[in-house]
C-alpha positions in Angstrom: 0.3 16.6 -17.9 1.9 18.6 -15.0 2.6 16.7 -12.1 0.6 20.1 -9.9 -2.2 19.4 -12.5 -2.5 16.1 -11.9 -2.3 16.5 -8.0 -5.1 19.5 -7.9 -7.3 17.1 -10.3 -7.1 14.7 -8.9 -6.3 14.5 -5.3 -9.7 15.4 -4.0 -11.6 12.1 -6.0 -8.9 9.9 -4.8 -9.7 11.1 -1.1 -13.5 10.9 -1.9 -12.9 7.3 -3.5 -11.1 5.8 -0.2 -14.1 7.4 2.0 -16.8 5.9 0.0 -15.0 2.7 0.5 -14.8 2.9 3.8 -18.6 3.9 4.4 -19.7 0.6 2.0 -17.0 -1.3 3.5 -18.9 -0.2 7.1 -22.4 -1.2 6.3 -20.9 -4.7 4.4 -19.5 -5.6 7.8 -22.8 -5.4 9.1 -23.6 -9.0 7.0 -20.5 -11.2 9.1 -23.2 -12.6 11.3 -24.9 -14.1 7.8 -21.7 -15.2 5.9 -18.4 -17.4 6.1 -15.1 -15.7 6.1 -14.9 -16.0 2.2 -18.3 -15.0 1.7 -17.7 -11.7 3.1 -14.1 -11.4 2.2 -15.9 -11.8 -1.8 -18.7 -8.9 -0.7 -16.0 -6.6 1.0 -13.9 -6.6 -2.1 -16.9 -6.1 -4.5 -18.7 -3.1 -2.6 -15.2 -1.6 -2.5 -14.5 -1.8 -6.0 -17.6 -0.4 -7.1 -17.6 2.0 -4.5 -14.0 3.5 -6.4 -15.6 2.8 -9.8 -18.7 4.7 -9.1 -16.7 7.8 -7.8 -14.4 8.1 -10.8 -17.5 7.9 -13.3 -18.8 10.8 -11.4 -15.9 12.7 -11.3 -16.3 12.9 -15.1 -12.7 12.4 -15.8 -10.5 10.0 -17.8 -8.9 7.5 -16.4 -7.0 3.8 -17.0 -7.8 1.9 -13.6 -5.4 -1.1 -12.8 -6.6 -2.6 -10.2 -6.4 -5.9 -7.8 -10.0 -6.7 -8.7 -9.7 -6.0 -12.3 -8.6 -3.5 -15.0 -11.1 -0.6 -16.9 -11.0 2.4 -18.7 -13.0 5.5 -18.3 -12.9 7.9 -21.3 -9.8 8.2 -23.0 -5.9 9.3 -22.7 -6.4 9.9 -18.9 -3.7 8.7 -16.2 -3.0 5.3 -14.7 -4.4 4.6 -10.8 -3.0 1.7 -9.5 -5.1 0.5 -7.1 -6.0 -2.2 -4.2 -9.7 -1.3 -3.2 -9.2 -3.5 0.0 -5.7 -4.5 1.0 -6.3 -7.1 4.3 -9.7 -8.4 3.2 -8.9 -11.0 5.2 -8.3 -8.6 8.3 -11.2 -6.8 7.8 -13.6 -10.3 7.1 -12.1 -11.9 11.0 -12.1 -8.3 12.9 -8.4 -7.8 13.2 -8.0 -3.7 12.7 -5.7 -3.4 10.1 -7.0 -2.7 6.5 -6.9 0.0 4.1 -7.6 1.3 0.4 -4.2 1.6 -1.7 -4.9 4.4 -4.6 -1.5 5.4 -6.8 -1.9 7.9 -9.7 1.0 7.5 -12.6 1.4 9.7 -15.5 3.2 6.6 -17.0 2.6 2.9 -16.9 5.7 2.7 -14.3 6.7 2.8 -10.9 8.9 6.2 -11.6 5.6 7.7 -13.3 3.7 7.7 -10.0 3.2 11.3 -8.6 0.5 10.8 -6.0 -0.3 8.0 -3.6 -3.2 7.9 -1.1 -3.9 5.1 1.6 -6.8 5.3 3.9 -7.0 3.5 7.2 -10.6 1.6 7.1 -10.5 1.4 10.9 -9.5 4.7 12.1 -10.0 6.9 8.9 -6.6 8.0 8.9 -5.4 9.5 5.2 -1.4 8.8 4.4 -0.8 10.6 1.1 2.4 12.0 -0.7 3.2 13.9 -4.1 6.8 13.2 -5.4 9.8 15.5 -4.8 6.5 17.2 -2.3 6.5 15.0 1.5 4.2 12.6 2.5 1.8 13.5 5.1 -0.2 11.5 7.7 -3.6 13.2 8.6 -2.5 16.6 6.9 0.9 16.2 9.0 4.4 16.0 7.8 5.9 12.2 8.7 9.5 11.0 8.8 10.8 7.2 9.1 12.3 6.5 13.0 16.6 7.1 12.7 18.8 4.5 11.8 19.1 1.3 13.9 20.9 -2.2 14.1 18.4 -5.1 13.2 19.3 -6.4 16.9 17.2 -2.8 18.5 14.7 -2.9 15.4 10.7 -3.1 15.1 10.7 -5.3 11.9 7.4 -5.8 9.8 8.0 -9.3 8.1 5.5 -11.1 6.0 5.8 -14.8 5.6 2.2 -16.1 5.0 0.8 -18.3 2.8 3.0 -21.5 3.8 6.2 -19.3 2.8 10.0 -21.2 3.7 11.5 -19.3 6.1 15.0 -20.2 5.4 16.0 -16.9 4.0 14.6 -15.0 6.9 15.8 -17.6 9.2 18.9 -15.1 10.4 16.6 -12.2 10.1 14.0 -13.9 12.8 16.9 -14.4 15.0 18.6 -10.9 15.1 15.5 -8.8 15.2 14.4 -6.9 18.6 10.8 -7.4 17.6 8.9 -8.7 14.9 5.4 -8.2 13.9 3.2 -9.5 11.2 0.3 -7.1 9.7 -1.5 -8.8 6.9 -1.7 -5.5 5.1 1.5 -4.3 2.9 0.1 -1.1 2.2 -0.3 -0.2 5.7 3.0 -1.8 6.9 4.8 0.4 4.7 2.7 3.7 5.8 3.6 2.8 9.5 7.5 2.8 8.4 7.3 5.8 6.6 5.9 7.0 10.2 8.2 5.5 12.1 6.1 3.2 13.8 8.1 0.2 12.8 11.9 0.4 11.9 11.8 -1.5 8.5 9.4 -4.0 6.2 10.7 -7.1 4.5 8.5 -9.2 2.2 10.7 -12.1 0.2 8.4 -14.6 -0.9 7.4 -12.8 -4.1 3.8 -12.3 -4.2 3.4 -9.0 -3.2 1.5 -7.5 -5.5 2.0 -3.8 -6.8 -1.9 -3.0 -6.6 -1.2 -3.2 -2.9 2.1 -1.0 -2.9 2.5 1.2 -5.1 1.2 4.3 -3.5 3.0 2.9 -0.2 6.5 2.8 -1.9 6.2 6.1 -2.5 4.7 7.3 0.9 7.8 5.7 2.3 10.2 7.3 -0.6 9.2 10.8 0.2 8.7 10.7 3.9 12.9 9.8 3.6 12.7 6.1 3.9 14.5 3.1 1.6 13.9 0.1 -0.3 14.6 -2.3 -2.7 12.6 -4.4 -5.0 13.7 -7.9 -6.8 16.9 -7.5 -5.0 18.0 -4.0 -7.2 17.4 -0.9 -6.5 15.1 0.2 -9.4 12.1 2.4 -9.0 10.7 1.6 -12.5 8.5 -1.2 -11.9 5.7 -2.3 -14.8 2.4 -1.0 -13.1 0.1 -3.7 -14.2 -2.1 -6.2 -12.2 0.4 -9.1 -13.0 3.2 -7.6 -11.6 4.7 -9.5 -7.9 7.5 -8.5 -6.2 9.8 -9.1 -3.3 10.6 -6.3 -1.0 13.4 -4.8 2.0 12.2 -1.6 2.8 13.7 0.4 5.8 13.4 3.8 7.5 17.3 4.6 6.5 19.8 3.7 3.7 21.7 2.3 6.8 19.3 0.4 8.1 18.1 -1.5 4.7 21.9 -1.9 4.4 21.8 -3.5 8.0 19.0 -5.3 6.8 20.2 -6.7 3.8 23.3 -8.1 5.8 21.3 -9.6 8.5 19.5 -11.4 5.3 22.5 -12.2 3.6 
């Protein structure tokens, strides 16, 4: 199927999808008062999930859905979407504004198949989408990463949750201008293809392709950089099982600064 056929199919149920989310997501919060942080971390993920599944039965057409909450079919022979119906549940459950839904459409069960990613901002609402070889696009508007930098007059988004060793980010810690920490890869990656933040580095190897795959290629066609595994291929396996490290940056220059700083 045509890349232009897939978009025009399918580009208006992905962006119906992520609103639905967010408008069950909404009335889910409305139970923290009545649940622990797990509790409604387990109903956030569930409304959003069958908020996505109920859209795409309704849309009538065939799909393969890999997703962070689990894996279904709808008719038969249709694309992959590779999906994270809530990426920072754990954000969203404690009231820190940073989550989103993570949608990437492939034409083949690889990273290099994807043609269309869509991220929605759960908070504010904003859409990040991109076709390949099209742009990406922040609320209808064209975005580029920031210009090349040293790591010593960088923003850098690092992740190192989850009791992760910090020895091979020690250097990294030390020569960065600032560092933050968002708890949502999807949206890290979205802000450095905006040029909020400079670059993105994720090394302890769970990051999970539901949550990035439309955000890899956000930040490929806004002009930005990465790496995956530690080589530069683009052709990862799209399936739930699939973790990765990543170095992402707004330049080649600055993941090459990066990856020296990182040694």
């Amino acid at each position: 199927m045509a890349q232009s056929i897939v978009s025009a199919q399918w580009t208006p149920v992905l962006l119906e999808a992520a609103e639905n989310v967010r408008n069950k997501v909404r009335k889910a919060l409305l139970s923290r008062a009545s649940l622990d942080v797990n509790g409604l971390k387990q109903l956030l993920d569930s409304e959003a999930q069958k908020a996505i599944r109920e859209t795409l039965s309704d849309a009538g057409l065939p799909v393969r859905v890999v997703s962070e909450e689990g894996d279904y079919e709808i008719g038969e022979q249709g694309p992959l979407l590779v999906l994270d119906p809530v990426d920072g549940t754990t954000n969203l459950a404690r009231g820190i504004p940073l989550a989103c839904t993570s949608m990437a459409l492939s034409t083949t069960p690889h990273m290099s198949g994807v043609t269309v990613g869509l991220i929605k901002d759960l908070y504010s609402g904003d859409v990040f989408r991109a076709e390949r070889n099209k742009g990406a696009w922040r609320a209808g508007k064209r975005i580029t990463p920031s210009k090349s930098k040293l790591v010593k007059e960088s923003l850098v988004s690092l992740d190192i949750s989850k009791g992760t060793p910090v020895d091979s980010v020690r250097q990294l810690i030390a020569s960065a201008g600032h560092l933050r920490q968002t708890g949502c890869s999807a949206l890290a990656l979205c802000h450095l293809a905006s040029g909020i933040v400079d670059a993105h580095v994720d090394v302890r190897g769970m990051l999970r392709i539901t949550d990035v795959a439309a955000g890899l290629l956000i930040l490929r066609e806004a002009g930005g950089a990465y790496i995956t595994e530690g080589a530069g291929t683009d052709d990862l396996e799209l399936a739930r099982e699939t973790s990765l490290k990543l170095i992402a940056a707004s330049s080649p220059w600055t993941l090459e600064e990066i990856l020296k700083t990182l040694g």
